[in-house]
Coordinates of C-alpha atoms and ligand atoms in Angstrom, one line a residue:
M1 CA 0.2 -0.3 0.1
T2 CA 1.5 3.3 -0.9
H3 CA 1.7 6.5 1.3
F4 CA -0.9 8.1 -0.4
S5 CA -3.5 5.3 0.1
I6 CA -2.7 4.9 3.9
L7 CA -3.0 9.0 4.4
S8 CA -6.0 9.2 2.5
L9 CA -7.6 6.1 4.6
A10 CA -6.5 7.6 7.2
R11 CA -8.2 11.0 6.5
N12 CA -11.2 9.7 5.4
A13 CA -11.6 6.8 8.6
L14 CA -11.2 10.3 10.8
S15 CA -13.8 12.3 8.7
R16 CA -16.0 9.2 9.0
H17 CA -15.9 8.6 5.1
S18 CA -18.0 12.3 4.7
G19 CA -15.1 13.1 2.0
W20 CA -15.8 9.9 -0.7
Q21 CA -17.3 11.0 -3.9
P22 CA -20.0 8.3 -5.2
T23 CA -17.9 6.4 -7.8
W24 CA -20.9 6.5 -10.1
R25 CA -24.3 8.9 -10.9
D26 CA -27.9 8.1 -9.6
A27 CA -29.4 9.5 -12.7
V28 CA -33.0 11.3 -12.5
P29 CA -34.8 9.5 -15.9
K30 CA -34.8 11.5 -19.3
D31 CA -37.9 11.0 -21.8
G32 CA -36.2 8.6 -23.5
Y33 CA -32.9 7.2 -24.2
D34 CA -31.7 5.0 -27.4
V35 CA -31.5 1.4 -25.7
I36 CA -33.1 0.9 -21.9
I37 CA -32.2 -1.9 -19.6
I38 CA -34.4 -3.4 -17.5
G39 CA -32.5 -4.8 -14.3
G40 CA -28.9 -3.5 -12.6
G41 CA -27.6 -6.4 -11.5
G42 CA -24.2 -7.7 -13.0
H43 CA -25.5 -8.6 -16.1
G44 CA -27.3 -5.0 -16.6
L45 CA -24.6 -3.0 -15.7
A46 CA -21.9 -4.8 -18.0
T47 CA -24.6 -4.6 -21.0
A48 CA -24.5 -0.9 -20.3
Y49 CA -21.0 -0.2 -19.8
Y50 CA -19.8 -2.2 -23.3
L51 CA -22.4 -0.7 -25.2
A52 CA -21.0 2.3 -24.3
A53 CA -17.5 1.3 -24.4
V54 CA -17.3 -1.2 -27.5
H55 CA -20.4 0.3 -29.7
G56 CA -20.2 4.0 -28.5
I57 CA -24.0 3.9 -27.5
T58 CA -24.0 6.4 -24.6
N59 CA -27.9 7.4 -24.5
V60 CA -28.7 4.3 -22.4
A61 CA -29.9 3.9 -18.9
V62 CA -30.3 1.2 -17.0
L63 CA -33.4 1.0 -14.8
E64 CA -33.0 -0.8 -11.4
K65 CA -36.2 -1.5 -9.3
G66 CA -33.7 -1.5 -5.6
W67 CA -30.6 -0.3 -5.4
I68 CA -27.7 -1.8 -7.9
G69 CA -26.5 -5.4 -6.9
G70 CA -29.4 -5.8 -4.8
G71 CA -30.3 -9.3 -6.9
N72 CA -28.2 -12.2 -7.2
A73 CA -25.2 -10.1 -8.0
G74 CA -24.6 -9.2 -4.7
R75 CA -25.9 -12.6 -3.0
N76 CA -23.9 -15.3 -5.1
T77 CA -21.0 -17.1 -3.8
T78 CA -18.7 -15.3 -6.5
I79 CA -17.3 -18.5 -7.9
I80 CA -15.6 -18.2 -11.8
R81 CA -14.9 -20.9 -13.8
S82 CA -15.1 -22.3 -17.8
N83 CA -15.4 -25.9 -16.9
Y84 CA -17.6 -26.6 -19.9
L85 CA -18.4 -29.8 -22.0
L86 CA -20.5 -28.6 -24.9
P87 CA -19.4 -26.6 -28.1
G88 CA -22.3 -24.0 -27.5
N89 CA -20.7 -23.6 -23.7
A90 CA -17.2 -23.9 -23.5
P91 CA -15.7 -21.2 -25.5
F92 CA -18.3 -18.4 -24.3
Y93 CA -17.5 -19.6 -20.5
E94 CA -13.8 -19.8 -21.4
W95 CA -13.8 -16.3 -23.0
S96 CA -15.7 -15.1 -20.3
M97 CA -12.9 -16.1 -18.0
K98 CA -10.2 -14.0 -20.1
L99 CA -12.7 -11.2 -20.4
W100 CA -12.4 -12.0 -16.3
E101 CA -8.4 -12.0 -16.4
G102 CA -8.1 -8.4 -17.7
L103 CA -11.5 -7.1 -16.0
E104 CA -9.3 -4.8 -13.6
Q105 CA -7.1 -3.3 -16.2
E106 CA -10.3 -2.5 -18.4
L107 CA -12.3 -0.7 -15.4
N108 CA -9.2 0.2 -13.6
Y109 CA -11.3 -1.1 -10.2
N110 CA -10.0 -3.7 -8.3
A111 CA -12.9 -6.5 -8.3
M112 CA -11.0 -9.1 -6.3
V113 CA -10.2 -11.6 -9.3
S114 CA -8.2 -14.2 -7.3
Q115 CA -7.8 -17.7 -9.5
R116 CA -7.2 -20.0 -7.0
G117 CA -8.6 -22.8 -8.6
V118 CA -11.8 -24.9 -8.7
L119 CA -12.0 -28.2 -7.7
N120 CA -14.8 -31.0 -8.8
L121 CA -14.4 -33.9 -5.8
V122 CA -15.5 -37.8 -7.9
H123 CA -17.0 -40.5 -5.6
S124 CA -17.3 -43.3 -8.3
D125 CA -16.0 -44.7 -11.0
A126 CA -18.6 -43.5 -13.4
Q127 CA -18.2 -40.1 -12.3
R128 CA -14.3 -40.3 -12.4
D129 CA -15.1 -41.1 -16.4
A130 CA -17.1 -38.3 -16.4
A131 CA -15.1 -35.9 -14.9
A132 CA -11.9 -37.3 -17.4
R133 CA -14.7 -36.5 -20.5
R134 CA -15.0 -33.5 -19.1
G135 CA -11.3 -32.3 -18.6
N136 CA -11.0 -33.9 -22.2
G137 CA -13.1 -31.5 -23.8
M138 CA -12.4 -29.0 -22.2
R139 CA -8.5 -29.6 -23.0
L140 CA -9.9 -29.6 -26.7
H141 CA -11.7 -25.9 -26.1
G142 CA -8.0 -24.5 -25.0
V143 CA -9.0 -24.5 -21.3
D144 CA -6.7 -25.7 -18.6
A145 CA -7.7 -28.8 -16.6
E146 CA -6.1 -31.6 -14.5
L147 CA -7.7 -35.1 -13.7
L148 CA -6.4 -35.7 -10.2
D149 CA -5.9 -38.8 -8.0
V150 CA -7.0 -39.4 -4.6
D151 CA -3.2 -38.0 -3.7
G152 CA -3.5 -35.1 -6.2
V153 CA -6.6 -34.0 -4.3
R154 CA -5.1 -34.8 -0.7
K155 CA -2.1 -32.4 -1.8
L156 CA -4.5 -29.5 -2.1
A157 CA -7.1 -30.2 0.1
P158 CA -5.7 -32.2 2.9
F159 CA -8.4 -31.2 5.4
L160 CA -10.9 -33.5 3.3
D161 CA -12.6 -36.7 4.7
F162 CA -10.2 -39.4 3.2
D163 CA -10.4 -42.4 5.4
Q164 CA -14.5 -42.8 7.4
A165 CA -15.9 -40.5 4.6
R166 CA -19.4 -42.3 3.5
F167 CA -18.9 -41.3 0.0
P168 CA -15.1 -41.8 -0.2
I169 CA -13.1 -39.7 -2.6
M170 CA -11.3 -41.0 -5.5
G171 CA -10.4 -38.1 -7.3
G172 CA -11.2 -34.7 -8.8
L173 CA -11.2 -32.7 -11.9
H174 CA -9.3 -29.3 -11.2
Q175 CA -9.3 -26.4 -12.7
P176 CA -6.2 -23.8 -11.3
R177 CA -7.5 -20.7 -13.3
G178 CA -10.8 -21.0 -11.6
G179 CA -11.6 -19.1 -8.4
T180 CA -13.2 -16.2 -7.3
A181 CA -14.2 -12.3 -7.8
R182 CA -16.2 -10.0 -5.1
H183 CA -19.5 -9.4 -6.7
D184 CA -20.1 -6.0 -5.4
A185 CA -17.1 -5.0 -6.8
V186 CA -18.0 -6.1 -9.9
V187 CA -21.5 -4.0 -10.1
W188 CA -19.5 -1.0 -8.8
G189 CA -16.8 -1.0 -11.5
F190 CA -19.3 -1.9 -14.7
A191 CA -21.6 0.9 -13.1
R192 CA -18.7 3.5 -12.6
G193 CA -17.6 2.6 -16.3
A194 CA -21.1 2.8 -17.9
S195 CA -21.6 5.9 -16.0
D196 CA -18.2 7.7 -16.8
R197 CA -19.4 7.3 -20.6
G198 CA -22.7 9.2 -20.4
V199 CA -25.0 6.1 -19.4
D200 CA -27.7 7.1 -16.6
I201 CA -27.9 4.2 -13.8
V202 CA -31.5 4.8 -11.9
Q203 CA -32.5 3.3 -9.1
N204 CA -35.6 3.0 -7.0
C205 CA -37.3 2.5 -10.7
E206 CA -39.5 -0.6 -11.3
V207 CA -40.6 -1.5 -14.7
R208 CA -44.2 -2.0 -14.5
G209 CA -45.2 -2.5 -18.1
F210 CA -44.4 -1.7 -21.7
L211 CA -44.9 0.7 -24.1
R212 CA -46.2 -0.4 -27.1
D213 CA -46.8 1.5 -30.6
A214 CA -49.8 0.1 -33.2
T215 CA -47.9 -3.0 -34.6
G216 CA -47.1 -4.0 -31.2
T217 CA -43.6 -2.9 -30.7
V218 CA -41.5 -1.7 -27.8
V219 CA -41.4 1.6 -27.8
G220 CA -40.6 2.3 -24.0
V221 CA -41.6 0.8 -20.4
E222 CA -43.8 2.0 -17.6
T223 CA -42.2 2.7 -14.8
S224 CA -42.9 3.8 -10.9
R225 CA -41.3 6.9 -12.2
G226 CA -43.1 7.3 -15.0
L227 CA -43.2 6.8 -19.0
I228 CA -39.6 6.4 -20.8
R229 CA -39.4 6.0 -24.5
A230 CA -36.9 3.7 -25.8
G231 CA -35.4 2.9 -29.1
K232 CA -34.8 -1.0 -27.9
V233 CA -35.8 -2.5 -24.5
G234 CA -33.3 -5.4 -23.5
M235 CA -34.4 -6.9 -20.0
A236 CA -32.0 -8.7 -17.2
V237 CA -33.4 -9.0 -14.8
A238 CA -32.4 -12.5 -13.8
G239 CA -35.3 -14.5 -11.6
N240 CA -37.6 -12.1 -12.0
S241 CA -37.5 -13.0 -16.1
S242 CA -40.8 -14.7 -16.1
R243 CA -42.7 -11.7 -14.5
I244 CA -41.5 -9.0 -17.0
A245 CA -41.8 -10.8 -19.8
A246 CA -45.7 -11.8 -18.8
L247 CA -46.0 -7.7 -18.8
A248 CA -45.5 -8.4 -22.5
D249 CA -47.5 -11.2 -23.1
L250 CA -44.1 -13.2 -23.3
R251 CA -44.3 -16.7 -21.5
L252 CA -40.8 -17.7 -21.2
P253 CA -39.1 -21.4 -20.7
I254 CA -37.8 -20.4 -16.9
E255 CA -39.2 -21.4 -13.5
S256 CA -37.5 -19.5 -10.4
H257 CA -36.4 -20.4 -7.5
V258 CA -34.5 -20.1 -4.8
L259 CA -31.0 -20.7 -4.0
Q260 CA -29.6 -19.9 -0.2
A261 CA -25.9 -19.6 0.5
F262 CA -24.3 -19.3 4.0
V263 CA -21.1 -17.5 5.2
S264 CA -19.7 -18.6 8.9
E265 CA -17.4 -16.6 11.2
G266 CA -13.7 -15.2 9.9
L267 CA -11.4 -18.4 10.0
K268 CA -7.5 -18.2 9.5
P269 CA -6.5 -19.5 6.0
V270 CA -7.9 -23.2 5.9
I271 CA -9.3 -23.4 1.9
P272 CA -7.2 -22.6 -0.7
G273 CA -9.8 -22.2 -3.5
V274 CA -13.1 -23.7 -4.4
I275 CA -14.2 -27.4 -3.5
T276 CA -17.2 -28.9 -4.5
F277 CA -19.0 -32.3 -3.1
G278 CA -20.1 -34.4 -5.9
A279 CA -22.0 -36.7 -4.2
G280 CA -24.4 -34.2 -2.0
H281 CA -25.4 -30.5 -2.1
F282 CA -22.4 -28.7 -0.8
Y283 CA -19.8 -26.4 -2.4
I284 CA -17.6 -24.1 -0.5
S285 CA -14.9 -21.7 -0.8
Q286 CA -13.4 -18.8 1.9
S287 CA -13.4 -15.1 1.3
D288 CA -10.5 -13.1 1.8
K289 CA -11.9 -11.8 5.4
G290 CA -12.1 -15.0 5.8
G291 CA -15.3 -16.6 6.1
L292 CA -16.4 -19.7 5.1
V293 CA -18.7 -19.3 2.4
F294 CA -20.6 -22.4 0.9
G295 CA -24.1 -23.4 0.0
G296 CA -25.6 -26.6 -2.1
D297 CA -29.3 -27.4 -4.3
I298 CA -32.1 -24.7 -4.7
D299 CA -35.0 -25.1 -2.8
G300 CA -37.5 -27.5 -4.4
Y301 CA -40.5 -25.0 -5.4
N302 CA -41.0 -22.1 -7.4
S303 CA -40.7 -18.8 -5.7
Y304 CA -39.8 -15.0 -6.3
A305 CA -39.0 -14.6 -2.3
Q306 CA -35.5 -13.4 -1.8
R307 CA -35.3 -16.1 1.4
G308 CA -35.3 -19.5 1.8
N309 CA -35.9 -22.7 3.7
L310 CA -34.5 -24.3 6.7
P311 CA -34.8 -28.3 5.0
V312 CA -32.4 -27.1 2.6
V313 CA -30.0 -25.4 5.6
E314 CA -30.1 -28.5 6.8
D315 CA -29.3 -30.7 3.9
V316 CA -26.5 -28.3 3.0
C317 CA -24.9 -28.5 6.2
E318 CA -25.3 -32.8 6.2
G319 CA -23.4 -32.0 2.9
G320 CA -20.6 -30.1 4.5
M321 CA -20.0 -32.6 7.2
A322 CA -20.2 -35.6 4.8
V323 CA -17.3 -34.7 3.1
M324 CA -15.2 -32.1 5.5
P325 CA -16.2 -33.0 9.1
M326 CA -13.9 -29.8 10.6
I327 CA -17.3 -27.5 9.6
G328 CA -18.9 -28.9 12.5
R329 CA -16.6 -26.5 14.5
V330 CA -17.6 -23.6 12.8
R331 CA -20.1 -20.8 14.1
L332 CA -22.6 -19.7 11.0
L333 CA -22.4 -15.8 10.8
R334 CA -26.0 -15.5 8.0
S335 CA -27.7 -17.0 5.1
W336 CA -29.3 -15.4 2.8
G337 CA -31.1 -16.2 -0.5
G338 CA -31.4 -15.2 -4.2
I339 CA -34.0 -15.8 -7.2
M340 CA -32.7 -18.2 -9.8
D341 CA -33.6 -17.6 -13.5
M342 CA -33.9 -21.9 -13.8
S343 CA -33.7 -22.4 -18.1
M344 CA -35.3 -25.9 -18.8
D345 CA -31.6 -27.1 -20.1
G346 CA -29.9 -25.4 -18.0
S347 CA -28.5 -23.0 -20.2
P348 CA -28.7 -18.9 -21.0
I349 CA -31.1 -17.7 -23.2
I350 CA -29.5 -14.0 -25.6
D351 CA -31.8 -13.2 -28.2
R352 CA -34.2 -11.2 -29.5
T353 CA -38.0 -11.8 -28.4
P354 CA -41.3 -12.7 -31.1
I355 CA -41.9 -8.7 -30.2
D356 CA -39.9 -6.4 -32.3
G357 CA -37.6 -4.0 -30.0
L358 CA -37.4 -6.3 -26.9
Y359 CA -34.3 -8.7 -26.3
L360 CA -34.1 -10.7 -24.0
N361 CA -30.6 -12.0 -21.4
A362 CA -32.1 -14.8 -19.2
G363 CA -31.9 -18.0 -17.7
W364 CA -28.4 -18.1 -16.1
C365 CA -29.8 -20.6 -13.3
Y366 CA -27.3 -21.0 -10.8
G367 CA -23.8 -19.7 -12.9
G368 CA -24.4 -16.6 -13.8
F369 CA -21.9 -14.7 -12.4
K370 CA -18.8 -16.1 -13.6
A371 CA -20.7 -15.2 -17.3
T372 CA -20.7 -11.3 -16.4
P373 CA -18.5 -10.0 -18.8
A374 CA -19.3 -12.3 -21.6
S375 CA -22.6 -11.9 -21.0
G376 CA -22.6 -8.2 -21.3
R377 CA -20.2 -8.3 -24.2
C378 CA -22.7 -10.7 -26.0
F379 CA -26.0 -8.8 -24.8
A380 CA -24.4 -5.2 -25.6
H381 CA -24.1 -6.7 -29.4
L382 CA -27.1 -7.7 -29.8
L383 CA -29.0 -4.8 -29.0
A384 CA -26.5 -2.4 -31.4
T385 CA -26.3 -4.7 -34.3
D386 CA -29.5 -7.0 -34.3
R387 CA -27.4 -9.9 -34.7
A388 CA -26.0 -12.6 -32.4
H389 CA -22.7 -12.2 -31.1
E390 CA -21.0 -15.4 -32.5
T391 CA -19.7 -16.6 -28.9
A392 CA -23.4 -16.9 -28.0
A393 CA -25.0 -17.8 -31.4
A394 CA -26.5 -20.9 -29.6
Y395 CA -28.6 -18.9 -26.6
R396 CA -31.6 -18.6 -28.6
L397 CA -35.0 -18.6 -26.9
D398 CA -36.3 -20.6 -29.9
R399 CA -34.5 -23.7 -29.1
F400 CA -36.9 -24.8 -26.8
R401 CA -39.0 -25.3 -29.8
T402 CA -37.0 -26.3 -32.1
G403 CA -34.9 -28.9 -29.9
H404 CA -31.8 -27.7 -30.4
L405 CA -30.9 -27.7 -26.6
I406 CA -27.7 -27.3 -25.0
D407 CA -28.4 -30.1 -22.3
E408 CA -25.7 -29.0 -19.5
K409 CA -27.6 -29.7 -16.5
G410 CA -25.0 -31.7 -15.5
Q411 CA -22.8 -28.4 -15.4
G412 CA -25.1 -25.1 -15.9
A413 CA -27.4 -26.3 -13.5
Q414 CA -26.2 -29.4 -11.4
P415 CA -26.1 -27.8 -7.7
N416 CA -22.8 -29.1 -6.2
L417 CA -20.6 -27.3 -9.7
H418 CA -21.9 -23.3 -9.5
Ligands
FAD1 P1 -29.5 -9.7 -10.6 O1 -28.5 -9.0 -9.6 O2 -30.5 -10.5 -10.1 O3 -29.6 -8.4 -11.5 C1 -31.5 -8.6 -12.1 C2 -32.0 -7.1 -11.4 O4 -32.9 -6.8 -11.9 C3 -31.9 -7.0 -9.6 O5 -31.6 -6.0 -8.8 C4 -33.6 -6.7 -9.4 O6 -33.7 -5.7 -8.7 C5 -34.1 -5.8 -11.0 N1 -35.4 -6.4 -11.8 C6 -36.2 -7.1 -11.4 N2 -37.5 -7.0 -11.5 C7 -37.3 -5.5 -12.0 C8 -37.9 -4.5 -12.8 N3 -39.8 -5.0 -12.5 N4 -37.9 -3.6 -12.8 C9 -36.5 -2.9 -12.6 N5 -35.8 -4.0 -12.2 C10 -35.7 -5.1 -11.8 N6 -23.3 -17.7 -10.5 C11 -21.8 -18.1 -10.3 O7 -21.5 -18.1 -11.8 N7 -20.8 -18.5 -9.6 C12 -21.8 -18.7 -8.1 O8 -20.7 -18.8 -7.6 C13 -22.9 -18.3 -7.6 N8 -23.5 -18.9 -6.6 C14 -24.8 -18.6 -6.6 C15 -25.1 -18.2 -5.4 C16 -26.2 -18.0 -5.2 C17 -26.9 -17.6 -3.5 C18 -27.1 -17.1 -5.9 C19 -28.3 -16.5 -5.3 C20 -26.9 -16.8 -7.2 C21 -25.5 -17.4 -7.4 N9 -25.2 -17.9 -8.4 C22 -24.2 -17.6 -9.1 C23 -25.7 -17.3 -10.0 C24 -25.5 -15.3 -10.3 O9 -25.6 -14.9 -9.1 C25 -26.7 -14.9 -11.0 O10 -26.9 -16.1 -12.4 C26 -26.4 -13.6 -11.7 O11 -26.0 -12.8 -10.5 C27 -27.9 -13.1 -12.7 O12 -27.4 -12.0 -13.4 P2 -27.5 -10.7 -12.5 O13 -26.1 -10.2 -12.2 O14 -27.7 -9.5 -13.5 O15 -29.0 -10.6 -11.7

């Protein structure tokens, strides 16, 4: 840390931070914009940033019903990885990983991108075969992957139960370039970058309907702060996708479910990277503050509530105890929930809708945080050019009708592989 930043920290601490400037403008909505993005999560803000930075489109507003990052962007367990198998997914997530690797320079913002490795444990011969296949597929796509035997796993994570586990650890698939990034910082970094380029970020502005012309084209939105006209409207509302689409009489192949996460009291460093349990609903990492951050499966029924239920808490804790008994001594600090936009094949949608003027970014299930940069790039490309970005060309809405599914539930929507 430089003298300058130490002095600046001390000065701000003594003045109770009264001198700190907001990093982005909290704008008042104008009458109209070239593009409106609904949803001030990571995807909406990244889209606005890339519209301005890559396509030079700056007459843009991001409308957020609450505060930016108050949805899943600020509720996730921050894991980034690109260990996908299918051709529709693998290049997209690897591109996203490459964007993560340059994001802090791009935004000049510390997003705490930390490539500490992601380790998926395997507990049966069949799982080992699947892991080997996935690892080979990843390497063919130029993605880093290591298939580990038990000793390899033991070296990385000696604290796991190797002796008496109900589901013995037989090895694991490791992606060394996977890891974590600070979710709030990603939101703030994209917000600052977009705001600096002229994008209006409007909080406390709920979209309640669409403005349509005589041909049915969407030409604006009705909001809690009045009518706002738009050349194009992009939806990036994650778990609320079906609700907002219904305002335009559109039915999506998406169901909303709650996903919970948990954080413990702060501990000294014990876990080097991200670990997922292959035989139950549990995955874990350790934050830079020392808290163990973990989670498991979605709650089993549809909901739009940002809170979860106790049976899943019990299930997650059982999973943790099964693979890592030392977790039983740890005190839980808090838990929370977010609403997942679960698509029917586990893969996302970045596409035009059948309604002119309305564009869709949705279906990220519980894996959308890692996709934030590439999703923003591809959605911005679609909004700017009316053509799908080549990397996201498979993420079509009509694939659920035509049968061209990207069925990567084993990775996109399997609970233990967030
Ligand atoms: P959000 O942040 O949810 O953004 C959508 C925004 O739209 C919200 O701010 C919401 O308020 C706003 N909105 C909704 N309705 C309206 C309206 N009518 N008008 C205006 N605004 C509206 N992904 C990973 O890759 N790695 C992980 O480790 C991971 N862990 C997760 C753990 C948990 C507990 C949860 C909940 C999610 C996890 N995810 C993870 C998934 C990831 O967080 C999401 O897929 C991703 O954040 C979704 O995109 P977003 O950030 O734009 O969504």
